[in-house]
Coordinates of C-alpha atoms in Angstrom, one line a residue:
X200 CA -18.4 -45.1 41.2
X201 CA -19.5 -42.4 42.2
X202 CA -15.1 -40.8 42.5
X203 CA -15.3 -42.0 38.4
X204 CA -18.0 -39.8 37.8
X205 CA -16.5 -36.8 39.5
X206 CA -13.5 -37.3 37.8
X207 CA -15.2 -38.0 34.7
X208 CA -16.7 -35.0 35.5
X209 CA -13.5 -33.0 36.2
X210 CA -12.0 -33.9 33.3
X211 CA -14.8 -32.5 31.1
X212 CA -15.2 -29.0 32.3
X213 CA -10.9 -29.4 31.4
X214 CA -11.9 -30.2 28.3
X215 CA -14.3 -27.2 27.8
X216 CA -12.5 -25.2 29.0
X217 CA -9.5 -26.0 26.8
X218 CA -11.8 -26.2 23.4
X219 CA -12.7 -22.2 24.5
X220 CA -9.6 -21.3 24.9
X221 CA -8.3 -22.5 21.6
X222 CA -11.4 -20.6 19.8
X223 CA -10.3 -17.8 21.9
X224 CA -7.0 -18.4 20.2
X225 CA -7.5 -18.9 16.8
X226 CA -10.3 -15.8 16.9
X227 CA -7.8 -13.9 17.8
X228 CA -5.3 -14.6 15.1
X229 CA -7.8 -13.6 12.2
X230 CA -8.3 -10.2 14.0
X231 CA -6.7 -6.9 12.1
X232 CA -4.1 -5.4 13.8
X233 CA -4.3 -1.7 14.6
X234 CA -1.5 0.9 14.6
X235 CA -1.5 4.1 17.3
X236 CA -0.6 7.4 15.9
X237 CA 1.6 8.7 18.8
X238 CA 4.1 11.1 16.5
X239 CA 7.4 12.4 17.3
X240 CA 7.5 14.2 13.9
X241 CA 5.8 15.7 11.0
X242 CA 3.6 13.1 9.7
X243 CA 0.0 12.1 9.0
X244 CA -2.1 9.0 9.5
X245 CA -4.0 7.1 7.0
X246 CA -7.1 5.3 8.8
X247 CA -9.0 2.4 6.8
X248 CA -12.3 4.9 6.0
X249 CA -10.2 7.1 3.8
X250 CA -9.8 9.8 7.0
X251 CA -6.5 11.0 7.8
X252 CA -4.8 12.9 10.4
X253 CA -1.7 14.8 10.6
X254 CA 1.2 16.3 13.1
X255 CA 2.3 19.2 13.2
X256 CA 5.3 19.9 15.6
X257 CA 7.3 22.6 15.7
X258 CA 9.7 24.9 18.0
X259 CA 7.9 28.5 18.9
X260 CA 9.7 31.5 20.0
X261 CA 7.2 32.8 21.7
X262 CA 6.9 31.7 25.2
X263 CA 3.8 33.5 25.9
X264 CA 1.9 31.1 23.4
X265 CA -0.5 28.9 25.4
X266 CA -3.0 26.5 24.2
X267 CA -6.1 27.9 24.2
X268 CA -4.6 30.9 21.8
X269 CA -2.9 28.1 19.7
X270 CA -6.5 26.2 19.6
X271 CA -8.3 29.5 18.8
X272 CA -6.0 30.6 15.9
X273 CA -5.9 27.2 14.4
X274 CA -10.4 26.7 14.9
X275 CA -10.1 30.3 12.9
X276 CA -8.3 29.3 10.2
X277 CA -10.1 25.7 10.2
X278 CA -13.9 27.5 10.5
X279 CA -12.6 29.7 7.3
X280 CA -11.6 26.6 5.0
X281 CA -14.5 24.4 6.2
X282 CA -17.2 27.5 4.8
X283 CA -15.9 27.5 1.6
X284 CA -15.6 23.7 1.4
X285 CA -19.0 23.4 2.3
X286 CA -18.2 20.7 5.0
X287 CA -16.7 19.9 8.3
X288 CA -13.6 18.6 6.7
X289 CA -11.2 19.3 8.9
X290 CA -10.8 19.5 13.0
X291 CA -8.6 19.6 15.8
X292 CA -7.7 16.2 17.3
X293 CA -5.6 17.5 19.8
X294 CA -2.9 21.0 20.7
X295 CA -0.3 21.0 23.2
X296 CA 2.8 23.2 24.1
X297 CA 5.5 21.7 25.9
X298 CA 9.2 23.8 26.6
X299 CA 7.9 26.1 23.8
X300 CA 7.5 22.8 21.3
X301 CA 3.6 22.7 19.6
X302 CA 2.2 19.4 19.1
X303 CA -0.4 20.0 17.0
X304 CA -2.9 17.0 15.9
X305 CA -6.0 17.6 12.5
X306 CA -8.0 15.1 11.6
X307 CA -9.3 14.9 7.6
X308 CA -12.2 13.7 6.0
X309 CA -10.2 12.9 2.9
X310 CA -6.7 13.4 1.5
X311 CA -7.9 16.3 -0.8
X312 CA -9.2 18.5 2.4
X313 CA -5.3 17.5 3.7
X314 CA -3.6 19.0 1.2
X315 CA -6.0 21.7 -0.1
X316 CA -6.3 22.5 4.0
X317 CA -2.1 23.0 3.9
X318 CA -1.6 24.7 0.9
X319 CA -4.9 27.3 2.2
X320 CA -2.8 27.9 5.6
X321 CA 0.7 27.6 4.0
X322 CA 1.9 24.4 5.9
X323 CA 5.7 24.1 4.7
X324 CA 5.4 20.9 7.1
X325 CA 3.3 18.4 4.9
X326 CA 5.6 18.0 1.7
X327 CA 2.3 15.6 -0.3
X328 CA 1.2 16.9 -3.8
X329 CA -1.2 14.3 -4.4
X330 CA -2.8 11.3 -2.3
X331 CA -5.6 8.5 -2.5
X332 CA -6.7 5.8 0.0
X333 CA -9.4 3.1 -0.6
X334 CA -9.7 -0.5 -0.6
X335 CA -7.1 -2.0 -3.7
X336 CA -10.7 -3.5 -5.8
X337 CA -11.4 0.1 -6.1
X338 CA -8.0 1.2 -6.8
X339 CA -7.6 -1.3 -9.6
X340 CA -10.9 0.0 -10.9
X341 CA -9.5 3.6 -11.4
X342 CA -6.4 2.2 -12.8
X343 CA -4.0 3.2 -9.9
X344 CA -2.2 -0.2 -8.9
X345 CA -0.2 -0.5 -12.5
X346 CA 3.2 0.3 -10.2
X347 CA 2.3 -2.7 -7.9
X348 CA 4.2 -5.8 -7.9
X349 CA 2.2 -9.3 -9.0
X350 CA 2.4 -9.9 -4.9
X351 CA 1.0 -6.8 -3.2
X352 CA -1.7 -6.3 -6.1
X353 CA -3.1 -10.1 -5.2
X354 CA -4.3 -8.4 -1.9
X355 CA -7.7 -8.3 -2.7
X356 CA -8.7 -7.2 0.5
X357 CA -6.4 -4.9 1.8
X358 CA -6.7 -1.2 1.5
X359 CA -3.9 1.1 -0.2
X360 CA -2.7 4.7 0.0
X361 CA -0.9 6.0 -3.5
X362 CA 1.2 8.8 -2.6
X363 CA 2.9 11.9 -4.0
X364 CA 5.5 13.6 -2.1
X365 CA 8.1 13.0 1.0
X366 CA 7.2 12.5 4.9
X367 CA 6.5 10.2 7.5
X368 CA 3.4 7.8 7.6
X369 CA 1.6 5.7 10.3
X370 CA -0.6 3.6 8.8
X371 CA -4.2 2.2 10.7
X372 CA -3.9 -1.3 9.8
X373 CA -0.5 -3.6 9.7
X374 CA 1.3 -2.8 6.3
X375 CA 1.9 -5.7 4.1
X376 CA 4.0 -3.8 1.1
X377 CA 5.9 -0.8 0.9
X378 CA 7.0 0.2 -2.9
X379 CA 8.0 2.9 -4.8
X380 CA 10.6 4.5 -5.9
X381 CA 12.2 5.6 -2.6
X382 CA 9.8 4.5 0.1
X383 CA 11.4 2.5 3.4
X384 CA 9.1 0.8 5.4
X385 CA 10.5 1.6 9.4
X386 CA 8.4 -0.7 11.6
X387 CA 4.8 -2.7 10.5
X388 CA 2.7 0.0 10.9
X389 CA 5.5 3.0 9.6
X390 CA 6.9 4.2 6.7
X391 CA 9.1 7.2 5.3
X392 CA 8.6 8.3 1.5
X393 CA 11.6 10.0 0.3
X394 CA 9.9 11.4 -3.4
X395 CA 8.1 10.2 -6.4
X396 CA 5.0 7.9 -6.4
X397 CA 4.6 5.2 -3.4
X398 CA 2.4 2.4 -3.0
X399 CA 1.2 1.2 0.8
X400 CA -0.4 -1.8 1.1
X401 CA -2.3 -2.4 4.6
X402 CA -4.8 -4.3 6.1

């Protein structure tokens, strides 16, 4: 009797333990995925909030260039355009200078500080006119989804970027539709815009 109850008893904590793991399981399927912004490229970043970030990468001819002079030029020019916005709206994420190439990493409080913030400095590298991020309810309110398909526009609670301009975008979430005229979506969290108006749908 006394080996049945141990086994009974065996068999039990087997059986807990399996149930957790299952639950472990299945809490981890409804969990959003999140994409890492680890550029190669000119590009930016869209995050869920709205906030952005972009690369800038470029060759420099001047070998004498280190960081801290990079990170001090760029703060100047960052210190000017945040005055006159009234805001912090822009920052430096991250500079770095390897074999005379400048990896250069802003974060944005919103798409409007991006482009305002690159047109101030006269970055030739961000090619975007216009740009808007927010969950797709509110982008259906302001009338922005009407070049949608049926599918990505039954997303209710996804987010979406609408987009003016060419370049290379890492997206925060897992993106579910790519469209637009001559968008290509590269990997799940990736996509290149070639021109015109595109459409991202993420999670």
């Amino acid at each position: 009797m006394m080996y049945m109850k141990g086994k009974k008893r065996f068999y039990g904590v087997i059986l807990t333990f399996f149930v957790f793991s299952v639950f472990l399981v299945l809490s981890g399927c409804g969990k959003k995925q999140t994409g890492e912004f680890k550029p190669n490229e000119n590009s930016i970043y869209i995050k869920r909030d709205g906030t952005l970030e972009s690369a800038i990468i470029s060759g420099s001819q001047q070998t004498y260039y280190n960081v801290d002079a990079l990170k001090a030029f760029v703060q100047k020019e960052i210190d000017e355009y945040n005055v006159k916005k009234g805001a912090q709206a822009v920052s430096i994420v991250s500079a770095e200078i390897n074999n005379n190439i400048i990896k250069l990493i802003l974060s944005y409080s919103d798409a409007n500080s991006m482009i305002e913030f690159a047109q101030t400095t006269q970055d030739d590298t961000l090619n975007i006119t216009s740009a808007s991020i927010m969950s797709m309810k509110d982008a259906q309110a302001a009338g922005l989804t009407q070049g949608l398909s049926p599918d990505a526009a039954k997303k209710k609670s996804a987010y979406i970027a609408v987009i003016d301009g060419t370049g290379y975008v890492y997206t925060e979430g897992k993106i579910l539709f790519a469209e637009g005229s001559a968008v290509t979506k590269t990997s799940d969290f990736t996509v290149n815009l070639g021109g015109g108006r595109s459409y991202i749908v993420f999670e």
